[in-house]
mmCIF file of C-alpha atoms in Angstrom:
data_model
loop_
_atom_site.group_PDB
_atom_site.id
_atom_site.type_symbol
_atom_site.label_atom_id
_atom_site.label_comp_id
_atom_site.label_asym_id
_atom_site.label_seq_id
_atom_site.Cartn_x
_atom_site.Cartn_y
_atom_site.Cartn_z
ATOM 1 C CA TYR A 19 1.391 -22.688 9.253
ATOM 2 C CA LYS A 20 4.206 -20.161 8.996
ATOM 3 C CA CYS A 21 2.201 -17.789 6.836
ATOM 4 C CA LEU A 22 -0.469 -17.550 9.540
ATOM 5 C CA MET A 23 1.993 -16.665 12.252
ATOM 6 C CA LEU A 24 1.875 -13.227 13.744
ATOM 7 C CA ALA A 25 5.150 -11.340 14.043
ATOM 8 C CA VAL A 26 3.529 -8.939 16.503
ATOM 9 C CA SER A 27 0.273 -8.982 18.388
ATOM 10 C CA ILE A 28 -0.772 -6.163 20.707
ATOM 11 C CA LYS A 29 -3.748 -6.530 23.010
ATOM 12 C CA ASN A 30 -5.543 -3.667 24.809
ATOM 13 C CA LEU A 31 -2.418 -1.560 25.205
ATOM 14 C CA SER A 32 -2.830 1.726 27.102
ATOM 15 C CA HIS A 33 -0.013 3.957 28.266
ATOM 16 C CA LYS A 34 0.389 7.165 30.224
ATOM 17 C CA ILE A 35 3.422 9.421 30.565
ATOM 18 C CA ASN A 36 3.303 11.781 33.576
ATOM 19 C CA ASN A 37 -0.364 10.866 33.959
ATOM 20 C CA LYS A 38 -1.158 12.031 30.441
ATOM 21 C CA PRO A 39 -2.797 9.291 28.309
ATOM 22 C CA ILE A 40 -0.576 8.632 25.282
ATOM 23 C CA LEU A 41 -1.957 5.308 23.987
ATOM 24 C CA ASN A 42 -5.564 4.368 24.338
ATOM 25 C CA ASN A 43 -6.571 0.691 24.139
ATOM 26 C CA VAL A 44 -4.445 -0.130 21.090
ATOM 27 C CA ASN A 45 -5.003 -3.482 19.368
ATOM 28 C CA PHE A 46 -2.760 -4.385 16.472
ATOM 29 C CA GLU A 47 -1.532 -7.420 14.537
ATOM 30 C CA LEU A 48 1.353 -7.780 12.111
ATOM 31 C CA LYS A 49 1.506 -10.927 9.986
ATOM 32 C CA LYS A 50 4.904 -12.504 9.615
ATOM 33 C CA ASP A 51 7.051 -11.165 6.749
ATOM 34 C CA SER A 52 4.739 -8.253 6.053
ATOM 35 C CA ILE A 53 5.221 -4.507 6.360
ATOM 36 C CA ALA A 54 2.804 -2.408 8.385
ATOM 37 C CA CYS A 55 2.658 1.342 8.823
ATOM 38 C CA ILE A 56 1.479 3.250 11.851
ATOM 39 C CA LEU A 57 0.199 6.492 10.393
ATOM 40 C CA GLY A 58 -0.747 9.460 12.526
ATOM 41 C CA PRO A 59 -0.095 13.101 13.332
ATOM 42 C CA SER A 60 2.805 14.250 15.523
ATOM 43 C CA GLY A 61 2.180 13.558 19.178
ATOM 44 C CA SER A 62 -0.256 10.700 18.576
ATOM 45 C CA GLY A 63 1.869 8.159 20.479
ATOM 46 C CA LYS A 64 3.387 6.382 17.472
ATOM 47 C CA THR A 65 6.954 6.492 18.808
ATOM 48 C CA THR A 66 5.797 5.404 22.276
ATOM 49 C CA LEU A 67 4.133 2.375 20.677
ATOM 50 C CA LEU A 68 7.391 1.388 18.947
ATOM 51 C CA LYS A 69 9.395 1.839 22.144
ATOM 52 C CA LEU A 70 7.005 -0.466 24.008
ATOM 53 C CA ILE A 71 7.317 -3.117 21.271
ATOM 54 C CA ALA A 72 11.110 -2.736 21.408
ATOM 55 C CA GLY A 73 11.082 -3.138 25.172
ATOM 56 C CA LEU A 74 12.677 0.273 25.711
ATOM 57 C CA ASP A 75 9.687 1.260 27.860
ATOM 58 C CA LYS A 76 7.714 -0.984 30.216
ATOM 59 C CA VAL A 77 4.089 -1.820 29.539
ATOM 60 C CA GLN A 78 1.571 -0.448 32.064
ATOM 61 C CA ASN A 79 -1.642 -1.981 30.697
ATOM 62 C CA GLY A 80 -2.127 -4.619 28.012
ATOM 63 C CA LYS A 81 0.117 -7.231 26.411
ATOM 64 C CA ILE A 82 2.628 -7.461 23.583
ATOM 65 C CA PHE A 83 3.543 -10.710 21.807
ATOM 66 C CA ILE A 84 6.451 -11.097 19.353
ATOM 67 C CA ASN A 85 6.398 -14.266 17.248
ATOM 68 C CA GLU A 86 3.583 -15.538 19.478
ATOM 69 C CA GLN A 87 5.698 -15.222 22.628
ATOM 70 C CA GLU A 88 4.572 -12.816 25.335
ATOM 71 C CA VAL A 89 7.323 -10.217 25.796
ATOM 72 C CA SER A 90 5.576 -7.423 27.694
ATOM 73 C CA SER A 91 2.683 -7.048 30.084
ATOM 74 C CA ALA A 92 2.072 -5.295 33.387
ATOM 75 C CA ASN A 93 4.098 -7.974 35.202
ATOM 76 C CA LYS A 94 6.408 -9.293 32.484
ATOM 77 C CA HIS A 95 9.253 -7.613 30.629
ATOM 78 C CA LEU A 96 11.665 -9.364 28.281
ATOM 79 C CA ALA A 97 14.862 -7.330 27.826
ATOM 80 C CA THR A 98 15.277 -5.554 24.492
ATOM 81 C CA GLU A 99 18.383 -7.505 23.503
ATOM 82 C CA LYS A 100 16.481 -10.788 23.843
ATOM 83 C CA ARG A 101 13.715 -9.696 21.438
ATOM 84 C CA LYS A 102 15.700 -10.142 18.183
ATOM 85 C CA ILE A 103 14.625 -6.806 16.839
ATOM 86 C CA GLY A 104 16.299 -4.100 14.809
ATOM 87 C CA TYR A 105 15.174 -0.542 15.349
ATOM 88 C CA LEU A 106 15.796 2.936 14.094
ATOM 89 C CA PHE A 107 14.544 5.833 16.181
ATOM 90 C CA GLN A 108 14.671 9.519 15.399
ATOM 91 C CA ASP A 109 17.965 10.049 17.183
ATOM 92 C CA TYR A 110 19.676 7.290 15.125
ATOM 93 C CA ALA A 111 22.553 6.716 17.534
ATOM 94 C CA LEU A 112 25.608 5.640 15.537
ATOM 95 C CA PHE A 113 28.802 4.791 17.371
ATOM 96 C CA PRO A 114 30.763 8.064 17.123
ATOM 97 C CA HIS A 115 34.166 6.368 17.453
ATOM 98 C CA LEU A 116 33.523 3.885 14.611
ATOM 99 C CA THR A 117 33.639 4.587 10.873
ATOM 100 C CA VAL A 118 30.575 3.984 8.691
ATOM 101 C CA LYS A 119 31.947 0.590 7.689
ATOM 102 C CA GLU A 120 32.634 -0.394 11.309
ATOM 103 C CA ASN A 121 29.175 0.832 12.345
ATOM 104 C CA LEU A 122 27.651 -1.431 9.695
ATOM 105 C CA LYS A 123 29.800 -4.395 10.643
ATOM 106 C CA TYR A 124 28.956 -4.048 14.308
ATOM 107 C CA PRO A 125 25.667 -5.982 14.200
ATOM 108 C CA ILE A 126 27.092 -8.550 11.778
ATOM 109 C CA ASN A 127 29.604 -9.602 14.391
ATOM 110 C CA PHE A 128 26.639 -10.724 16.495
ATOM 111 C CA LYS A 129 24.535 -12.374 13.857
ATOM 112 C CA ASN A 130 25.091 -14.245 10.673
ATOM 113 C CA SER A 131 23.686 -11.677 8.312
ATOM 114 C CA ILE A 132 22.459 -12.664 4.886
ATOM 115 C CA TYR A 133 23.821 -9.355 3.552
ATOM 116 C CA THR A 134 27.262 -8.143 2.681
ATOM 117 C CA ILE A 135 28.366 -4.586 3.332
ATOM 118 C CA ASN A 136 28.246 -4.031 -0.445
ATOM 119 C CA ASP A 137 24.551 -5.009 -0.662
ATOM 120 C CA ILE A 138 23.709 -2.419 1.912
ATOM 121 C CA ILE A 139 26.014 0.365 0.749
ATOM 122 C CA ASP A 140 24.354 0.041 -2.621
ATOM 123 C CA VAL A 141 20.954 0.763 -1.095
ATOM 124 C CA ILE A 142 21.942 3.777 0.971
ATOM 125 C CA LYS A 143 23.999 5.381 -1.829
ATOM 126 C CA LEU A 144 27.101 6.180 0.246
ATOM 127 C CA PRO A 145 29.935 4.379 -1.569
ATOM 128 C CA ASN A 146 32.558 7.024 -0.766
ATOM 129 C CA SER A 147 31.789 7.388 2.903
ATOM 130 C CA LEU A 148 32.761 3.981 4.272
ATOM 131 C CA ASP A 149 35.819 5.324 6.054
ATOM 132 C CA LYS A 150 34.189 8.485 7.402
ATOM 133 C CA TYR A 151 33.067 8.975 10.985
ATOM 134 C CA PRO A 152 29.478 9.927 11.845
ATOM 135 C CA HIS A 153 30.331 13.574 12.648
ATOM 136 C CA GLU A 154 31.670 13.951 9.086
ATOM 137 C CA LEU A 155 28.284 13.026 7.611
ATOM 138 C CA SER A 156 25.185 15.175 7.144
ATOM 139 C CA GLY A 157 22.024 14.363 9.121
ATOM 140 C CA GLY A 158 20.501 12.632 6.096
ATOM 141 C CA GLU A 159 23.626 10.541 5.565
ATOM 142 C CA GLN A 160 23.713 9.515 9.228
ATOM 143 C CA GLN A 161 20.079 8.503 8.951
ATOM 144 C CA ARG A 162 20.872 6.317 5.956
ATOM 145 C CA VAL A 163 23.720 4.575 7.792
ATOM 146 C CA ALA A 164 21.459 3.950 10.794
ATOM 147 C CA LEU A 165 18.765 2.562 8.476
ATOM 148 C CA ALA A 166 21.322 0.253 6.867
ATOM 149 C CA ARG A 167 22.566 -0.886 10.253
ATOM 150 C CA SER A 168 19.063 -1.751 11.470
ATOM 151 C CA ILE A 169 18.350 -3.846 8.346
ATOM 152 C CA ILE A 170 21.743 -5.541 8.044
ATOM 153 C CA SER A 171 21.388 -7.400 11.321
ATOM 154 C CA HIS A 172 18.470 -9.269 9.705
ATOM 155 C CA PRO A 173 16.268 -9.170 12.807
ATOM 156 C CA ASP A 174 13.008 -11.089 13.293
ATOM 157 C CA LEU A 175 11.284 -7.748 13.570
ATOM 158 C CA LEU A 176 12.328 -4.335 12.304
ATOM 159 C CA LEU A 177 10.961 -1.125 13.856
ATOM 160 C CA LEU A 178 11.537 2.084 11.924
ATOM 161 C CA ASP A 179 10.506 5.488 13.261
ATOM 162 C CA GLU A 180 10.175 8.028 10.395
ATOM 163 C CA PRO A 181 13.179 6.441 8.636
ATOM 164 C CA PHE A 182 13.160 8.797 5.642
ATOM 165 C CA SER A 183 12.202 12.060 7.348
ATOM 166 C CA SER A 184 15.497 13.922 7.132
ATOM 167 C CA LEU A 185 16.250 13.053 3.500
ATOM 168 C CA ASP A 186 15.590 15.592 0.784
ATOM 169 C CA LEU A 187 12.839 14.766 -1.663
ATOM 170 C CA ASN A 188 14.569 13.176 -4.660
ATOM 171 C CA LEU A 189 16.850 11.108 -2.417
ATOM 172 C CA ARG A 190 13.933 10.128 -0.192
ATOM 173 C CA GLU A 191 12.015 8.559 -3.079
ATOM 174 C CA GLU A 192 15.043 6.628 -4.307
ATOM 175 C CA ILE A 193 16.076 5.319 -0.882
ATOM 176 C CA ARG A 194 12.477 4.509 0.044
ATOM 177 C CA ASP A 195 12.188 2.465 -3.132
ATOM 178 C CA ASP A 196 15.465 0.616 -2.522
ATOM 179 C CA THR A 197 14.580 0.021 1.132
ATOM 180 C CA LEU A 198 11.231 -1.467 0.118
ATOM 181 C CA HIS A 199 12.931 -3.851 -2.321
ATOM 182 C CA LEU A 200 15.458 -4.857 0.306
ATOM 183 C CA LEU A 201 12.759 -5.501 2.919
ATOM 184 C CA GLN A 202 10.718 -7.553 0.454
ATOM 185 C CA LYS A 203 13.777 -9.547 -0.574
ATOM 186 C CA SER A 204 14.781 -10.250 2.999
ATOM 187 C CA ASN A 205 11.305 -11.212 4.264
ATOM 188 C CA VAL A 206 11.637 -9.283 7.483
ATOM 189 C CA SER A 207 8.517 -8.306 9.416
ATOM 190 C CA THR A 208 8.541 -4.520 9.658
ATOM 191 C CA ILE A 209 6.618 -1.762 11.413
ATOM 192 C CA ILE A 210 7.209 1.725 10.072
ATOM 193 C CA VAL A 211 5.975 4.881 11.760
ATOM 194 C CA THR A 212 5.209 7.819 9.496
ATOM 195 C CA HIS A 213 2.979 10.886 9.280
ATOM 196 C CA ASP A 214 3.042 10.792 5.466
ATOM 197 C CA PRO A 215 0.049 8.905 4.020
ATOM 198 C CA PHE A 216 1.639 8.448 0.600
ATOM 199 C CA GLU A 217 4.774 6.972 2.132
ATOM 200 C CA ALA A 218 2.527 4.585 4.069
ATOM 201 C CA MET A 219 0.678 3.581 0.884
ATOM 202 C CA PHE A 220 3.917 3.116 -1.038
ATOM 203 C CA ILE A 221 5.745 0.945 1.450
ATOM 204 C CA SER A 222 3.236 -1.107 3.441
ATOM 205 C CA ASN A 223 0.686 -3.906 3.044
ATOM 206 C CA GLN A 224 -1.269 -2.706 6.064
ATOM 207 C CA ILE A 225 -1.899 0.793 7.389
ATOM 208 C CA ASN A 226 -3.084 1.576 10.916
ATOM 209 C CA ILE A 227 -4.301 5.132 11.397
ATOM 210 C CA MET A 228 -3.904 6.686 14.833
ATOM 211 C CA ASP A 229 -5.715 9.782 16.012
ATOM 212 C CA ASP A 230 -4.672 12.476 18.490
ATOM 213 C CA ASN A 231 -5.986 10.374 21.383
ATOM 214 C CA GLY A 232 -3.527 7.542 20.727
ATOM 215 C CA SER A 233 -6.184 5.150 19.412
ATOM 216 C CA ILE A 234 -5.993 3.149 16.193
ATOM 217 C CA ILE A 235 -9.196 4.134 14.415
ATOM 218 C CA GLN A 236 -8.908 2.086 11.228
ATOM 219 C CA SER A 237 -6.630 -0.684 9.981
ATOM 220 C CA GLY A 238 -6.521 -2.241 6.552
ATOM 221 C CA SER A 239 -4.775 -2.338 3.206
ATOM 222 C CA PRO A 240 -3.878 1.004 1.616
ATOM 223 C CA ALA A 241 -6.745 0.494 -0.862
ATOM 224 C CA ASP A 242 -9.246 -0.200 1.968
ATOM 225 C CA LEU A 243 -8.414 2.990 3.803
ATOM 226 C CA TYR A 244 -8.256 5.144 0.704
ATOM 227 C CA ASN A 245 -11.435 3.828 -0.905
ATOM 228 C CA THR A 246 -13.572 3.120 2.175
ATOM 229 C CA PRO A 247 -12.485 5.448 4.979
ATOM 230 C CA LYS A 248 -14.708 4.892 7.997
ATOM 231 C CA ASN A 249 -14.916 8.508 9.162
ATOM 232 C CA GLU A 250 -14.006 12.089 8.268
ATOM 233 C CA TYR A 251 -10.659 11.908 10.044
ATOM 234 C CA VAL A 252 -9.437 8.987 7.906
ATOM 235 C CA THR A 253 -10.824 10.614 4.743
ATOM 236 C CA ARG A 254 -8.915 13.828 5.418
ATOM 237 C CA PHE A 255 -5.698 11.992 6.166
ATOM 238 C CA PHE A 256 -5.238 11.173 2.487
ATOM 239 C CA GLY A 257 -5.243 14.774 1.346
ATOM 240 C CA GLU A 258 -7.602 17.695 1.294
ATOM 241 C CA THR A 259 -11.226 17.326 0.287
ATOM 242 C CA ASN A 260 -14.015 19.660 -0.781
ATOM 243 C CA VAL A 261 -16.485 19.622 2.111
ATOM 244 C CA PHE A 262 -20.214 20.343 1.796
ATOM 245 C CA HIS A 263 -23.045 20.068 4.305
ATOM 246 C CA GLY A 264 -26.593 19.215 3.423
ATOM 247 C CA ASN A 265 -29.706 17.224 4.151
ATOM 248 C CA ALA A 266 -30.192 13.834 2.516
ATOM 249 C CA ILE A 267 -33.668 13.967 0.992
ATOM 250 C CA ASP A 268 -34.672 10.711 -0.715
ATOM 251 C CA SER A 269 -31.055 9.524 -0.811
ATOM 252 C CA ILE A 270 -29.879 12.663 -2.605
ATOM 253 C CA VAL A 271 -27.871 15.548 -1.189
ATOM 254 C CA ALA A 272 -27.783 18.793 -3.133
ATOM 255 C CA THR A 273 -24.309 20.379 -3.160
ATOM 256 C CA PRO A 274 -22.953 23.398 -5.071
ATOM 257 C CA VAL A 275 -21.216 20.971 -7.460
ATOM 258 C CA GLY A 276 -24.318 18.876 -8.140
ATOM 259 C CA ASN A 277 -26.498 16.220 -6.566
ATOM 260 C CA VAL A 278 -24.736 13.392 -4.743
ATOM 261 C CA ARG A 279 -26.427 10.045 -4.198
ATOM 262 C CA VAL A 280 -26.131 8.732 -0.655
ATOM 263 C CA ASP A 281 -26.852 5.514 1.183
ATOM 264 C CA PRO A 282 -30.561 5.223 2.099
ATOM 265 C CA LYS A 283 -29.529 4.924 5.768
ATOM 266 C CA TYR A 284 -28.879 8.688 5.724
ATOM 267 C CA LYS A 285 -32.430 9.490 4.606
ATOM 268 C CA ASN A 286 -33.587 12.885 5.984
ATOM 269 C CA LYS A 287 -30.411 13.228 8.038
ATOM 270 C CA ASN A 288 -27.882 16.048 8.025
ATOM 271 C CA VAL A 289 -24.732 14.812 6.347
ATOM 272 C CA THR A 290 -21.234 16.011 5.491
ATOM 273 C CA VAL A 291 -20.045 15.259 1.964
ATOM 274 C CA HIS A 292 -16.309 15.023 1.198
ATOM 275 C CA ILE A 293 -15.261 15.075 -2.462
ATOM 276 C CA ARG A 294 -11.592 14.664 -3.325
ATOM 277 C CA PRO A 295 -10.252 17.165 -5.869
ATOM 278 C CA GLN A 296 -9.759 14.310 -8.354
ATOM 279 C CA GLY A 297 -13.486 13.578 -7.996
ATOM 280 C CA ILE A 298 -14.401 17.002 -9.390
ATOM 281 C CA LYS A 299 -14.384 16.370 -13.152
ATOM 282 C CA LEU A 300 -14.394 19.385 -15.434
ATOM 283 C CA SER A 301 -15.086 19.964 -19.107
ATOM 284 C CA GLU A 302 -14.585 23.209 -20.982
ATOM 285 C CA GLN A 303 -17.878 24.425 -22.363
ATOM 286 C CA PRO A 304 -19.024 27.223 -24.572
ATOM 287 C CA THR A 305 -21.182 29.530 -22.452
ATOM 288 C CA PRO A 306 -23.871 29.200 -21.331
ATOM 289 C CA VAL A 307 -22.982 25.930 -19.572
ATOM 290 C CA ASN A 308 -25.839 23.410 -19.496
ATOM 291 C CA GLY A 309 -25.112 21.562 -16.278
ATOM 292 C CA ILE A 310 -23.427 22.726 -13.062
ATOM 293 C CA LYS A 311 -21.224 25.676 -13.873
ATOM 294 C CA GLY A 312 -17.913 26.678 -12.297
ATOM 295 C CA THR A 313 -15.742 29.696 -13.015
ATOM 296 C CA VAL A 314 -11.984 29.120 -13.234
ATOM 297 C CA MET A 315 -10.116 31.349 -10.765
ATOM 298 C CA ALA A 316 -6.701 29.826 -11.487
ATOM 299 C CA SER A 317 -5.180 26.787 -13.183
ATOM 300 C CA LYS A 318 -1.753 25.563 -12.035
ATOM 301 C CA LEU A 319 0.280 22.787 -13.594
ATOM 302 C CA MET A 320 1.570 20.594 -10.730
ATOM 303 C CA GLY A 321 3.528 18.136 -12.869
ATOM 304 C CA SER A 322 1.368 15.019 -12.822
ATOM 305 C CA PHE A 323 -1.926 16.975 -12.674
ATOM 306 C CA SER A 324 -3.504 20.396 -13.155
ATOM 307 C CA PHE A 325 -4.744 22.032 -9.961
ATOM 308 C CA ILE A 326 -7.850 24.066 -10.827
ATOM 309 C CA HIS A 327 -9.301 26.632 -8.386
ATOM 310 C CA LEU A 328 -12.995 27.192 -9.090
ATOM 311 C CA SER A 329 -15.745 29.346 -7.772
ATOM 312 C CA VAL A 330 -19.306 28.011 -7.809
ATOM 313 C CA LEU A 331 -22.548 29.406 -6.439
ATOM 314 C CA ASN A 332 -24.489 27.652 -3.680
ATOM 315 C CA ASN A 333 -28.278 27.713 -3.296
ATOM 316 C CA LYS A 334 -28.074 31.069 -1.463
ATOM 317 C CA ASN A 335 -26.098 32.554 -4.378
ATOM 318 C CA GLU A 336 -22.951 32.734 -2.241
ATOM 319 C CA VAL A 337 -19.597 32.025 -3.858
ATOM 320 C CA VAL A 338 -18.006 28.721 -2.763
ATOM 321 C CA HIS A 339 -14.381 27.857 -3.497
ATOM 322 C CA VAL A 340 -13.778 24.371 -4.971
ATOM 323 C CA HIS A 341 -10.561 22.524 -5.885
ATOM 324 C CA SER A 342 -10.251 20.106 -8.791
ATOM 325 C CA HIS A 343 -7.350 17.947 -9.985
ATOM 326 C CA MET A 344 -7.450 17.231 -13.713
ATOM 327 C CA PRO A 345 -4.980 15.632 -16.158
ATOM 328 C CA PRO A 346 -1.970 17.918 -16.813
ATOM 329 C CA GLU A 347 -3.039 18.744 -20.358
ATOM 330 C CA PHE A 348 -6.293 20.310 -19.073
ATOM 331 C CA ASN A 349 -5.468 23.990 -18.757
ATOM 332 C CA PRO A 350 -8.515 26.293 -18.911
ATOM 333 C CA LYS A 351 -8.111 30.058 -19.050
ATOM 334 C CA GLN A 352 -8.741 32.215 -16.011
ATOM 335 C CA SER A 353 -12.381 33.394 -15.749
ATOM 336 C CA SER A 354 -13.545 30.779 -18.284
ATOM 337 C CA ALA A 355 -16.590 28.642 -17.551
ATOM 338 C CA VAL A 356 -16.395 24.878 -17.029
ATOM 339 C CA GLU A 357 -19.014 22.219 -16.517
ATOM 340 C CA ILE A 358 -18.686 20.155 -13.324
ATOM 341 C CA ALA A 359 -19.446 16.474 -12.828
ATOM 342 C CA VAL A 360 -18.838 14.539 -9.614
ATOM 343 C CA ASP A 361 -17.139 11.121 -9.560
ATOM 344 C CA GLU A 362 -18.789 9.096 -6.795
ATOM 345 C CA LYS A 363 -15.695 6.918 -6.332
ATOM 346 C CA HIS A 364 -14.027 9.943 -4.743
ATOM 347 C CA THR A 365 -17.068 11.014 -2.743
ATOM 348 C CA PHE A 366 -17.585 10.106 0.930
ATOM 349 C CA VAL A 367 -20.626 10.853 3.042
ATOM 350 C CA PHE A 368 -20.866 10.844 6.849
ATOM 351 C CA GLU A 369 -23.608 11.788 9.249
ATOM 352 C CA SER A 370 -23.042 15.302 10.626
#
């Protein structure tokens, strides 16, 4: 039965601040011991949602359940300290008068943690800072201590608001990785707020995408959202796309990079075609190119891939700019001709 339990269930939650709608009929479930991400742009209400779950703000409309117990509704409010949650918000408030070690021990005094200080210090990579005070640490270091403190109390539910945002890149990847291992080892149900889709894919089993109106528009596994986005907004969230408009005649749309097959339901309709750069497959060809031809404007090695800028001609003989990602060893010369093929796995079609 335990595996079916929900750590969090949110029903029809709407919220206004100064009469401005921030959350719009949000419904959300987190299975016990899993990690979910709330992914959305700045200002989409993600932090407000966490604060309502934490009990730091009162619910106006809708209900929130933690471990199947109602904690918030329009006429019910369980105090934050009774919710058995750990949280880390953007202003990671450490106790200024306590050293790092004392800050970390603080929650342990209340609960019988399954961790030792050494377990945690190992994760946040601050072995020489145990006796320092918060003001002696950089912003990134303070954030790591606050992250450690929220995990060490081993709560029933952990709420993390952009927990890796102020870390520089190489440190961010390492700490994110260690945090993920720690969360998996400790079986704590976690909700992480982020605006970074790749962070969401890396760390969570379930992603919930919010739009600017404070609505969750699609929920599912990282693979679901990446491979079957339900609209243009979700498609674009996972990186830029090449966008073409056309009319679906007999389940085919003509684009400047070739014909794209579409679902028969779009027959004779105007559609928008999104093709990810990795769906634009190139091969170097002696001129003249047989198939769809592109001219290389620039080729940049980006480490794990080559970023190729192409120009192609549309049916009105206008130049259209197209981006392709190819394996790093593919490095065509500027102004050379390439043949273009489209990978349908990375192609998404929506009615215009």
